[in-house]
Tab-separated table of C-alpha atoms (C1' of nucleotides) in Angstrom:
chain	number	residue	atom	x	y	z
A	786	MET	CA	-0.049	0.076	-0.151
A	787	PRO	CA	2.628	2.813	-1.061
A	788	THR	CA	0.616	5.494	-2.170
A	789	ASP	CA	-2.688	7.208	-0.799
A	790	ARG	CA	-1.845	10.304	-2.906
A	791	ASN	CA	-4.003	11.229	-5.853
A	792	ILE	CA	-6.718	9.428	-4.342
A	793	ASP	CA	-9.074	12.409	-5.363
A	794	LEU	CA	-8.478	11.806	-9.186
A	795	THR	CA	-9.576	8.420	-8.685
A	796	ILE	CA	-13.165	9.742	-8.438
A	797	SER	CA	-13.563	10.533	-12.299
A	798	ASP	CA	-10.752	8.344	-13.018
A	799	ASP	CA	-13.171	5.121	-12.814
A	800	HIS	CA	-11.981	1.706	-13.365
A	801	ALA	CA	-11.006	-1.088	-10.949
A	802	SER	CA	-7.600	-1.180	-12.754
A	803	ALA	CA	-5.583	1.951	-14.315
A	804	PRO	CA	-2.421	1.686	-12.440
A	805	PRO	CA	-1.685	5.491	-11.297
A	806	LYS	CA	1.101	6.310	-14.490
A	807	ALA	CA	4.324	7.246	-13.611
A	808	ALA	CA	3.557	10.355	-15.871
A	809	LYS	CA	0.697	11.937	-13.696
A	810	LYS	CA	2.858	11.297	-10.350
A	811	ILE	CA	5.236	12.852	-12.061
A	812	LEU	CA	3.622	16.108	-13.341
A	813	ASP	CA	1.647	16.709	-10.111
A	814	VAL	CA	4.711	16.463	-7.884
A	815	ALA	CA	7.111	18.732	-10.510
A	816	TYR	CA	3.612	20.912	-10.008
A	817	ASP	CA	3.886	21.131	-6.291
A	818	LEU	CA	7.923	21.691	-6.476
A	819	PHE	CA	8.030	23.947	-9.325
A	820	TYR	CA	5.543	26.277	-7.711
A	821	ARG	CA	6.641	26.609	-4.222
A	822	ARG	CA	10.466	26.582	-4.919
A	823	GLY	CA	10.930	27.655	-8.565
A	824	ILE	CA	11.795	25.698	-11.635
A	825	ARG	CA	15.299	26.618	-11.365
A	826	ALA	CA	15.860	25.354	-7.712
A	827	ILE	CA	14.407	22.254	-8.664
A	828	GLY	CA	16.590	19.066	-10.055
A	829	VAL	CA	14.768	16.190	-12.082
A	830	ASP	CA	16.697	13.988	-9.113
A	831	GLU	CA	14.538	15.624	-6.451
A	832	ILE	CA	10.974	15.449	-8.647
A	833	VAL	CA	12.099	11.420	-9.256
A	834	LYS	CA	12.765	10.853	-5.829
A	835	ARG	CA	9.565	12.487	-4.769
A	836	ALA	CA	7.130	10.948	-7.128
A	837	GLY	CA	8.704	7.279	-6.511
A	838	VAL	CA	9.359	6.905	-9.563
A	839	THR	CA	13.287	7.037	-11.855
A	840	LYS	CA	14.640	9.140	-14.009
A	841	PRO	CA	14.271	6.939	-17.437
A	842	SER	CA	10.485	7.428	-16.478
A	843	LEU	CA	10.503	11.319	-16.805
A	844	TYR	CA	12.313	11.290	-19.409
A	845	ARG	CA	9.725	9.014	-21.394
A	846	SER	CA	7.159	10.836	-20.737
A	847	PHE	CA	9.293	14.131	-20.745
A	848	PRO	CA	11.289	15.210	-23.745
A	849	SER	CA	13.302	17.592	-21.190
A	850	LYS	CA	13.029	19.310	-17.696
A	851	ASP	CA	12.221	22.832	-19.860
A	852	GLU	CA	9.190	20.807	-21.369
A	853	LEU	CA	8.261	19.352	-18.062
A	854	ALA	CA	8.287	22.779	-16.653
A	855	ALA	CA	6.084	23.869	-19.697
A	856	SER	CA	3.480	21.266	-19.062
A	857	TYR	CA	3.537	22.371	-15.435
A	858	LEU	CA	2.569	25.816	-16.439
A	859	ARG	CA	-0.173	24.600	-18.937
A	860	GLN	CA	-1.844	22.264	-16.139
A	861	TYR	CA	-1.606	25.726	-14.363
A	862	ASP	CA	-3.203	27.653	-16.866
A	863	LEU	CA	-6.033	25.044	-16.713
A	864	GLU	CA	-6.644	25.765	-13.513
A	865	TYR	CA	-5.744	29.433	-13.723
A	866	TRP	CA	-9.096	29.811	-16.111
A	867	GLU	CA	-11.263	27.492	-14.005
A	868	ARG	CA	-10.939	29.792	-11.052
A	869	PHE	CA	-11.122	33.242	-13.227
A	870	ASP	CA	-14.682	31.612	-14.878
A	871	GLU	CA	-15.964	30.946	-11.402
A	872	ALA	CA	-15.533	34.336	-10.635
A	873	VAL	CA	-17.527	35.432	-13.763
A	874	ALA	CA	-20.021	32.689	-13.154
A	875	ALA	CA	-20.851	33.712	-9.899
A	876	HIS	CA	-21.887	37.534	-10.991
A	877	PRO	CA	-23.531	36.900	-14.797
A	878	GLY	CA	-23.561	39.972	-16.753
A	879	ASP	CA	-21.524	42.042	-14.229
A	880	PRO	CA	-18.597	42.447	-14.809
A	881	ARG	CA	-17.505	44.631	-12.211
A	882	ALA	CA	-18.525	42.148	-9.920
A	883	GLN	CA	-16.906	39.451	-11.566
A	884	ILE	CA	-13.745	42.021	-11.224
A	885	LYS	CA	-14.736	42.088	-7.606
A	886	ALA	CA	-15.027	38.610	-7.014
A	887	PHE	CA	-11.808	37.810	-8.758
A	888	LEU	CA	-9.648	40.345	-6.938
A	889	THR	CA	-11.225	39.614	-3.596
A	890	ARG	CA	-10.223	36.027	-4.036
A	891	ILE	CA	-6.709	36.715	-4.989
A	892	GLY	CA	-6.127	39.146	-2.136
A	893	LYS	CA	-7.372	36.653	0.675
A	894	ARG	CA	-5.078	34.199	-1.164
A	895	THR	CA	-2.126	36.358	-0.374
A	896	GLN	CA	-2.604	36.547	2.871
A	897	VAL	CA	-1.068	33.047	4.178
A	898	ALA	CA	2.147	32.509	5.278
A	899	ASP	CA	4.418	31.310	2.048
A	900	TYR	CA	2.187	32.243	-0.383
A	901	ARG	CA	4.264	32.103	-3.768
A	902	GLY	CA	2.374	34.122	-5.771
A	903	CYS	CA	1.482	33.536	-9.717
A	904	GLY	CA	3.205	30.305	-11.159
A	905	MET	CA	3.054	31.818	-14.907
A	906	THR	CA	4.440	35.151	-13.508
A	907	ASN	CA	7.361	33.344	-11.357
A	908	ALA	CA	8.260	31.651	-14.381
A	909	ALA	CA	8.604	34.726	-17.027
A	910	VAL	CA	11.065	35.954	-14.101
A	911	GLU	CA	12.837	32.659	-14.219
A	912	TYR	CA	13.097	32.643	-17.703
A	913	PRO	CA	13.896	35.708	-19.757
A	914	ASP	CA	14.187	34.168	-22.708
A	915	HIS	CA	11.211	34.525	-24.786
A	916	SER	CA	11.914	31.593	-26.378
A	917	HIS	CA	11.909	29.036	-23.590
A	918	PRO	CA	9.410	26.655	-23.858
A	919	ALA	CA	7.815	27.874	-20.159
A	920	ARG	CA	8.576	31.027	-20.953
A	921	VAL	CA	5.849	30.902	-24.138
A	922	VAL	CA	3.184	29.227	-21.952
A	923	SER	CA	3.359	31.938	-19.304
A	924	GLU	CA	3.310	35.080	-22.069
A	925	ALA	CA	0.358	33.533	-23.789
A	926	ASN	CA	-1.456	32.883	-20.506
A	927	LYS	CA	-0.695	36.844	-19.675
A	928	GLN	CA	-1.645	38.151	-23.065
A	929	GLU	CA	-5.230	36.381	-22.315
A	930	LEU	CA	-5.665	37.652	-19.144
A	931	ARG	CA	-4.808	41.430	-20.691
A	932	ARG	CA	-7.776	40.200	-23.580
A	933	ARG	CA	-10.349	39.454	-20.542
A	934	LEU	CA	-9.729	42.513	-19.002
A	935	ARG	CA	-9.725	45.015	-21.465
A	936	ALA	CA	-12.973	42.936	-22.991
A	937	MET	CA	-14.741	43.532	-19.307
A	938	ALA	CA	-13.241	46.854	-19.087
A	939	VAL	CA	-15.547	47.783	-22.574
A	940	ALA	CA	-18.644	46.058	-20.970
A	941	MET	CA	-18.077	48.003	-18.345
A	942	GLY	CA	-18.395	51.510	-20.096
A	943	ALA	CA	-14.969	52.570	-19.096
A	944	GLN	CA	-14.019	55.927	-20.344
A	945	ALA	CA	-10.604	54.307	-21.843
A	946	PRO	CA	-11.451	50.842	-21.243
A	947	ASP	CA	-7.868	49.310	-22.579
A	948	THR	CA	-6.252	51.933	-20.058
A	949	LEU	CA	-8.853	49.784	-17.425
A	950	GLY	CA	-7.847	46.771	-18.632
A	951	ASP	CA	-4.465	47.338	-18.316
A	952	GLY	CA	-4.615	48.995	-14.958
A	953	LEU	CA	-6.740	46.069	-13.366
A	954	LEU	CA	-3.811	43.784	-14.680
A	955	LEU	CA	-1.490	45.774	-13.272
A	956	LEU	CA	-2.901	45.487	-9.698
A	957	ILE	CA	-3.349	42.127	-10.181
A	958	GLU	CA	0.478	41.435	-11.274
A	959	GLY	CA	1.309	43.552	-7.775
A	960	ALA	CA	-0.835	41.595	-5.964
A	961	TYR	CA	0.886	38.518	-7.136
A	962	ILE	CA	4.358	40.004	-6.533
A	963	SER	CA	3.635	41.996	-3.090
A	964	GLY	CA	1.743	38.702	-1.582
A	965	GLN	CA	5.002	36.535	-1.632
A	966	LEU	CA	6.912	39.511	-0.619
A	967	PHE	CA	5.372	40.887	2.431
A	968	GLY	CA	3.326	37.898	3.637
A	969	LEU	CA	0.423	38.424	5.903
A	970	GLY	CA	-0.243	42.466	6.112
A	971	GLY	CA	1.260	43.188	3.126
A	972	PRO	CA	-0.377	45.618	0.172
A	973	ALA	CA	-1.923	42.512	-1.551
A	974	GLN	CA	-4.827	42.381	0.575
A	975	ALA	CA	-5.858	45.931	-0.466
A	976	VAL	CA	-6.349	45.182	-4.564
A	977	ALA	CA	-9.599	44.405	-4.749
A	978	ARG	CA	-10.790	47.733	-3.283
A	979	ASN	CA	-7.921	49.658	-4.860
A	980	ALA	CA	-9.353	47.976	-7.994
A	981	ASP	CA	-13.047	49.082	-7.759
A	982	LEU	CA	-11.824	52.689	-6.740
A	983	LEU	CA	-10.077	52.496	-9.975
A	984	ILE	CA	-13.084	51.124	-11.500
A	985	GLU	CA	-15.192	53.885	-10.265
A	986	ALA	CA	-12.480	56.317	-11.361
A	987	SER	CA	-12.774	54.998	-14.552
A	988	LEU	CA	-16.521	55.259	-15.534
A	989	LYS	CA	-17.281	58.583	-14.066
A	990	LYS	CA	-18.453	61.504	-16.282
B	1030	MET	CA	20.220	51.569	-17.082
B	1031	PRO	CA	23.682	49.624	-15.821
B	1032	THR	CA	25.086	50.384	-19.044
B	1033	ASP	CA	27.379	53.256	-18.089
B	1034	ARG	CA	28.585	52.139	-15.336
B	1035	ASN	CA	31.601	50.893	-16.596
B	1036	ILE	CA	32.554	54.069	-18.339
B	1037	ASP	CA	34.529	55.246	-15.604
B	1038	LEU	CA	36.358	52.220	-14.640
B	1039	THR	CA	38.025	52.021	-18.403
B	1040	ILE	CA	38.550	56.037	-18.645
B	1041	SER	CA	39.549	56.336	-15.338
B	1042	ASP	CA	41.876	52.944	-14.956
B	1043	ASP	CA	44.659	52.724	-12.883
B	1044	HIS	CA	48.627	53.418	-14.780
B	1045	ALA	CA	48.732	56.401	-12.869
B	1046	SER	CA	47.746	55.218	-9.196
B	1047	ALA	CA	45.122	53.099	-7.887
B	1048	PRO	CA	45.538	49.660	-9.321
B	1049	PRO	CA	41.929	48.326	-10.879
B	1050	LYS	CA	40.212	46.525	-8.164
B	1051	ALA	CA	39.039	43.252	-8.748
B	1052	ALA	CA	35.845	43.575	-6.482
B	1053	LYS	CA	34.625	46.452	-8.484
B	1054	LYS	CA	35.232	44.855	-11.563
B	1055	ILE	CA	33.507	41.376	-10.268
B	1056	LEU	CA	30.531	43.800	-8.439
B	1057	ASP	CA	30.128	45.475	-12.005
B	1058	VAL	CA	30.010	42.483	-14.337
B	1059	ALA	CA	27.673	40.555	-11.606
B	1060	TYR	CA	25.685	43.462	-11.295
B	1061	ASP	CA	24.720	43.446	-15.112
B	1062	LEU	CA	24.498	39.430	-15.680
B	1063	PHE	CA	22.914	38.974	-12.575
B	1064	TYR	CA	19.968	41.456	-13.413
B	1065	ARG	CA	19.818	40.740	-17.370
B	1066	ARG	CA	19.517	37.123	-16.951
B	1067	GLY	CA	18.925	35.831	-13.797
B	1068	ILE	CA	20.901	34.857	-10.482
B	1069	ARG	CA	20.567	31.416	-10.149
B	1070	ALA	CA	21.235	31.361	-14.016
B	1071	ILE	CA	24.548	32.855	-13.811
B	1072	GLY	CA	27.293	31.169	-12.392
B	1073	VAL	CA	30.579	32.508	-10.683
B	1074	ASP	CA	32.594	30.803	-13.629
B	1075	GLU	CA	30.500	33.189	-16.086
B	1076	ILE	CA	31.489	36.393	-13.922
B	1077	VAL	CA	34.839	35.947	-13.325
B	1078	LYS	CA	35.559	35.204	-16.635
B	1079	ARG	CA	33.571	38.201	-18.058
B	1080	ALA	CA	35.359	40.299	-15.312
B	1081	GLY	CA	38.474	39.236	-16.790
B	1082	VAL	CA	39.829	38.417	-12.749
B	1083	THR	CA	40.357	34.114	-11.792
B	1084	LYS	CA	37.640	32.862	-8.862
B	1085	PRO	CA	39.892	32.813	-6.032
B	1086	SER	CA	39.350	37.049	-6.598
B	1087	LEU	CA	36.129	36.760	-6.380
B	1088	TYR	CA	35.997	34.797	-3.044
B	1089	ARG	CA	38.446	36.792	-1.778
B	1090	SER	CA	36.247	39.694	-2.395
B	1091	PHE	CA	32.716	38.073	-1.173
B	1092	PRO	CA	32.488	34.943	0.911
B	1093	SER	CA	29.927	33.784	-1.377
B	1094	LYS	CA	28.202	33.852	-4.412
B	1095	ASP	CA	25.059	34.366	-2.147
B	1096	GLU	CA	26.742	36.977	-0.500
B	1097	LEU	CA	27.829	38.821	-4.155
B	1098	ALA	CA	24.218	38.669	-4.866
B	1099	ALA	CA	23.408	40.533	-1.635
B	1100	SER	CA	26.001	43.207	-2.594
B	1101	TYR	CA	24.656	43.644	-6.312
B	1102	LEU	CA	21.339	44.385	-4.777
B	1103	ARG	CA	22.485	46.505	-2.227
B	1104	GLN	CA	24.062	48.302	-5.208
B	1105	TYR	CA	20.692	47.900	-6.437
B	1106	ASP	CA	18.880	49.845	-3.419
B	1107	LEU	CA	21.396	52.626	-3.584
B	1108	GLU	CA	20.429	53.484	-7.704
B	1109	TYR	CA	16.835	52.845	-6.650
B	1110	TRP	CA	16.455	55.653	-4.443
B	1111	GLU	CA	18.610	57.973	-6.505
B	1112	ARG	CA	16.043	57.792	-8.799
B	1113	PHE	CA	13.373	57.865	-6.435
B	1114	ASP	CA	14.209	61.310	-4.692
B	1115	GLU	CA	15.118	62.483	-7.954
B	1116	ALA	CA	11.591	62.715	-8.944
B	1117	VAL	CA	10.816	63.583	-4.986
B	1118	ALA	CA	13.513	66.686	-5.581
B	1119	ALA	CA	11.761	67.524	-9.071
B	1120	HIS	CA	8.741	68.602	-7.345
B	1121	PRO	CA	9.127	69.557	-3.892
B	1122	GLY	CA	6.397	69.748	-1.339
B	1123	ASP	CA	3.755	68.471	-4.529
B	1124	PRO	CA	3.518	64.245	-3.192
B	1125	ARG	CA	1.150	63.784	-6.070
B	1126	ALA	CA	3.893	65.118	-8.470
B	1127	GLN	CA	6.676	63.448	-7.380
B	1128	ILE	CA	4.579	59.379	-7.589
B	1129	LYS	CA	3.187	60.620	-10.982
B	1130	ALA	CA	7.184	61.866	-12.211
B	1131	PHE	CA	8.269	58.342	-10.437
B	1132	LEU	CA	5.786	56.130	-12.740
B	1133	THR	CA	6.307	58.091	-15.605
B	1134	ARG	CA	9.869	57.378	-15.420
B	1135	ILE	CA	9.257	53.541	-14.787
B	1136	GLY	CA	6.362	53.457	-17.533
B	1137	LYS	CA	9.148	55.130	-20.422
B	1138	ARG	CA	11.984	52.091	-18.452
B	1139	THR	CA	9.243	49.277	-18.995
B	1140	GLN	CA	9.114	50.511	-22.770
B	1141	VAL	CA	11.986	48.874	-24.090
B	1142	ALA	CA	12.698	45.423	-25.872
B	1143	ASP	CA	14.278	43.365	-23.026
B	1144	TYR	CA	13.359	45.142	-19.926
B	1145	ARG	CA	13.784	42.912	-17.224
B	1146	GLY	CA	11.968	44.285	-14.218
B	1147	CYS	CA	13.110	45.205	-10.611
B	1148	GLY	CA	16.245	43.470	-9.664
B	1149	MET	CA	14.892	43.289	-6.297
B	1150	THR	CA	11.497	41.837	-7.083
B	1151	ASN	CA	13.115	39.182	-9.482
B	1152	ALA	CA	15.616	38.450	-6.616
B	1153	ALA	CA	12.727	37.739	-4.337
B	1154	VAL	CA	10.998	35.723	-7.074
B	1155	GLU	CA	14.048	33.610	-7.189
B	1156	TYR	CA	14.696	33.039	-3.737
B	1157	PRO	CA	11.258	32.123	-1.842
B	1158	ASP	CA	13.540	31.342	1.024
B	1159	HIS	CA	13.123	34.508	3.543
B	1160	SER	CA	16.613	33.703	4.899
B	1161	HIS	CA	18.547	33.816	1.953
B	1162	PRO	CA	20.842	37.044	1.478
B	1163	ALA	CA	19.957	38.604	-1.526
B	1164	ARG	CA	15.721	38.454	-0.398
B	1165	VAL	CA	17.203	40.103	3.259
B	1166	VAL	CA	17.938	42.688	1.305
B	1167	SER	CA	15.265	43.086	-1.457
B	1168	GLU	CA	12.824	42.579	1.276
B	1169	ALA	CA	13.844	45.563	2.982
B	1170	ASN	CA	13.694	47.534	-0.326
B	1171	LYS	CA	10.153	46.896	-0.752
B	1172	GLN	CA	8.939	47.529	3.282
B	1173	GLU	CA	10.978	50.874	2.679
B	1174	LEU	CA	9.182	51.570	-0.504
B	1175	ARG	CA	5.819	50.787	1.358
B	1176	ARG	CA	6.718	53.154	4.041
B	1177	ARG	CA	7.052	56.152	1.579
B	1178	LEU	CA	4.408	55.904	-0.751
B	1179	ARG	CA	2.135	55.545	2.131
B	1180	ALA	CA	3.543	58.254	3.653
B	1181	MET	CA	3.072	59.993	0.370
B	1182	ALA	CA	-0.791	58.977	0.630
B	1183	VAL	CA	-0.839	60.965	4.160
B	1184	ALA	CA	0.948	64.059	2.613
B	1185	MET	CA	-1.634	64.072	-0.074
B	1186	GLY	CA	-4.602	64.531	2.018
B	1187	ALA	CA	-5.975	60.474	0.882
B	1188	GLN	CA	-9.120	59.663	2.970
B	1189	ALA	CA	-7.619	56.023	3.595
B	1190	PRO	CA	-4.046	56.693	3.128
B	1191	ASP	CA	-2.520	53.523	3.797
B	1192	THR	CA	-5.046	52.077	0.925
B	1193	LEU	CA	-3.541	54.398	-1.740
B	1194	GLY	CA	0.101	53.705	-0.428
B	1195	ASP	CA	-0.496	49.867	-0.741
B	1196	GLY	CA	-2.602	50.632	-4.171
B	1197	LEU	CA	0.544	52.502	-5.601
B	1198	LEU	CA	3.121	50.112	-4.991
B	1199	LEU	CA	0.636	47.379	-6.770
B	1200	LEU	CA	0.781	49.181	-9.433
B	1201	ILE	CA	4.618	49.962	-9.544
B	1202	GLU	CA	4.799	45.935	-8.928
B	1203	GLY	CA	2.445	45.249	-11.565
B	1204	ALA	CA	4.448	48.040	-14.449
B	1205	TYR	CA	8.008	46.368	-13.494
B	1206	ILE	CA	6.362	42.469	-14.028
B	1207	SER	CA	4.510	43.286	-16.918
B	1208	GLY	CA	7.115	45.105	-18.345
B	1209	GLN	CA	8.878	42.110	-18.772
B	1210	LEU	CA	6.239	39.919	-19.949
B	1211	PHE	CA	4.560	42.010	-22.543
B	1212	GLY	CA	7.176	44.513	-23.629
B	1213	LEU	CA	6.848	47.044	-26.160
B	1214	GLY	CA	2.850	48.168	-25.822
B	1215	GLY	CA	2.179	46.227	-22.704
B	1216	PRO	CA	0.211	47.604	-19.904
B	1217	ALA	CA	3.013	48.951	-17.969
B	1218	GLN	CA	3.072	52.321	-19.977
B	1219	ALA	CA	-0.364	53.165	-18.549
B	1220	VAL	CA	1.254	52.689	-14.852
B	1221	ALA	CA	1.429	56.541	-14.402
B	1222	ARG	CA	-2.789	57.465	-15.842
B	1223	ASN	CA	-3.549	54.636	-13.907
B	1224	ALA	CA	-1.915	55.631	-10.473
B	1225	ASP	CA	-3.188	59.310	-11.241
B	1226	LEU	CA	-6.260	58.324	-11.595
B	1227	LEU	CA	-6.615	56.170	-8.603
B	1228	ILE	CA	-5.302	58.891	-6.771
B	1229	GLU	CA	-7.930	61.508	-7.887
B	1230	ALA	CA	-10.344	58.971	-6.749
B	1231	SER	CA	-8.986	58.667	-3.265
B	1232	LEU	CA	-9.150	62.537	-2.657
B	1233	LYS	CA	-12.365	62.800	-3.374
B	1234	LYS	CA	-15.004	63.703	-1.243
C	99	DA	C1'	3.111	-21.369	-23.588
C	100	DT	C1'	5.226	-18.002	-26.392
C	101	DG	C1'	5.822	-13.475	-28.901
C	102	DT	C1'	6.134	-8.975	-28.401
C	103	DA	C1'	5.282	-4.453	-27.101
C	104	DT	C1'	5.177	-1.448	-23.063
C	105	DA	C1'	6.964	0.382	-18.469
C	106	DC	C1'	10.293	0.379	-15.361
C	107	DG	C1'	14.752	0.042	-12.882
C	108	DT	C1'	20.552	-0.141	-12.496
C	109	DA	C1'	24.249	2.207	-13.286
C	110	DC	C1'	26.499	5.498	-16.052
C	111	DC	C1'	27.860	10.074	-18.876
C	112	DG	C1'	30.216	14.800	-19.424
C	113	DA	C1'	29.546	19.084	-18.326
C	114	DT	C1'	28.971	22.318	-15.069
C	115	DC	C1'	27.979	23.609	-9.821
C	116	DG	C1'	29.658	26.510	-5.705
C	117	DG	C1'	34.499	26.490	-3.628
C	118	DT	C1'	39.346	25.951	-1.962
C	119	DA	C1'	44.075	25.089	-1.847
C	120	DA	C1'	49.340	26.549	-2.636
C	121	DC	C1'	52.114	28.849	-4.472
C	122	DA	C1'	53.551	32.821	-8.152
C	123	DT	C1'	54.088	37.037	-9.409
C	124	DT	C1'	53.355	42.187	-9.397
C	125	DG	C1'	52.641	46.961	-7.772
C	126	DT	C1'	53.358	50.551	-3.769
C	127	DC	C1'	55.638	52.434	-0.198
C	128	DA	C1'	59.297	52.705	3.213
D	1314	DT	C1'	65.954	46.805	-0.910
D	1315	DG	C1'	62.403	44.647	1.902
D	1316	DA	C1'	58.367	43.704	3.384
D	1317	DC	C1'	53.098	43.772	2.492
D	1318	DA	C1'	49.015	43.284	0.552
D	1319	DA	C1'	46.570	42.103	-3.550
D	1320	DT	C1'	45.958	39.565	-7.530
D	1321	DG	C1'	46.750	35.838	-10.430
D	1322	DT	C1'	47.838	31.170	-11.664
D	1323	DT	C1'	46.867	26.048	-11.865
D	1324	DA	C1'	44.826	22.429	-10.084
D	1325	DC	C1'	41.805	20.146	-7.603
D	1326	DC	C1'	37.222	19.147	-4.439
D	1327	DG	C1'	32.451	16.896	-3.651
D	1328	DA	C1'	27.832	17.510	-5.182
D	1329	DT	C1'	24.329	18.308	-8.293
D	1330	DC	C1'	23.098	19.293	-13.622
D	1331	DG	C1'	20.074	17.691	-17.393
D	1332	DG	C1'	20.408	13.222	-19.565
D	1333	DT	C1'	20.922	8.062	-21.618
D	1334	DA	C1'	22.365	3.322	-23.015
D	1335	DC	C1'	20.564	-0.510	-21.787
D	1336	DG	C1'	18.851	-4.705	-19.580
D	1337	DT	C1'	14.689	-6.680	-16.589
D	1338	DA	C1'	10.102	-7.086	-15.802
D	1339	DT	C1'	5.015	-7.330	-16.888
D	1340	DA	C1'	1.006	-7.162	-19.557
D	1341	DC	C1'	-1.617	-9.330	-23.000
D	1342	DA	C1'	-2.987	-10.705	-27.692
D	1343	DT	C1'	-2.432	-14.640	-29.828
DNA sequence: ATGTATACGTACCGATCGGTAACATTGTCA
DNA sequence: TGACAATGTTACCGATCGGTACGTATACAT
């Protein structure tokens, strides 16, 4: 009875057999390690050790560490938009409330010890080279975030929707970063309030 | 930005009196490399090679690579507050104009290819461990930034000065990060405009 | 049972990591 | 001239880096 991890996965994963594939265990462990401690800081040896597999197994499922990092971010991307869409779905037709819900959630998440910010943002900082596989995923995620925020600013009827959308993006990125810089009681807890203030000022007149 | 800091070295270089200090060459090169490509990404071998010195020379001047990184950030800190104080000095007694000047400058600096954001912020992302020498310097710098922004929000007569100060910090950090994420035409160019909007909204009533 | 394909493990690779020991060379000042 | 401090030279350390050659175990269809 070696592993009790990933039991939650079996909920959607039916059949009696279906042994937990090495690739999934590797990606799960890599996700956690890469996010919490950084991609460059984690070696493949530690990943395979914590995943209970061996190195060749990793390289049969992923062509390289860089591609494993990109896979981690693709998974991150999926879950990111799930959270985003949840905030959107909670307030249909009310983009201002959607933003507020999303930012309130971010603000809350930053108020925990050892908060590590946004995996996408962190990866971009770790890899300045625009051609790095991980950075490609990260940049695409941020472009999409910008697109959505600007669209919501339009829907809110902002005077200068692109400016407001970008302002919201700046606040969000600032929350991610200052969340991990300041820890509890940091500026990130004020992100939703400031965003609402900014929205208010951008709709005026 | 660190491009002009080597000039004095080449011009005033030795012959006459002082021998070229290895420590300075090392720190100059490390500054440039650490900032542009990241601390973890740069090995000591590359630093000494580019500095034209040898490894023992590095370790006679700096106890470790981590301490060299901290020294780089201490230098960064000095230049950071120089720039900040320039913006302040340009508008005596007018904190709102000081902020605007500082943010306008940041917004401009982000609009260049291969912009790499804030060295302090980047170092904190690279080293989540709060006890890391580089991170210690980084966190102190950010605490000071927060302190100053909040004080300026008070001076501006904001309704909730701590909230405004923190909001400005979020915008600034967002500009640093999105500057390196989006490159030219990114959201960071709107930082000063959004800050002014936020200030306006925070003074109202 | 047997062949076959797939999954996994043992052991290893060369390169690079941060860091050091021991000694030679240089410039400056007295 | 002699002494000192700073730097250079060469060679090395153990650990870890990302990555792989190659043999072994298991599953399944025939």
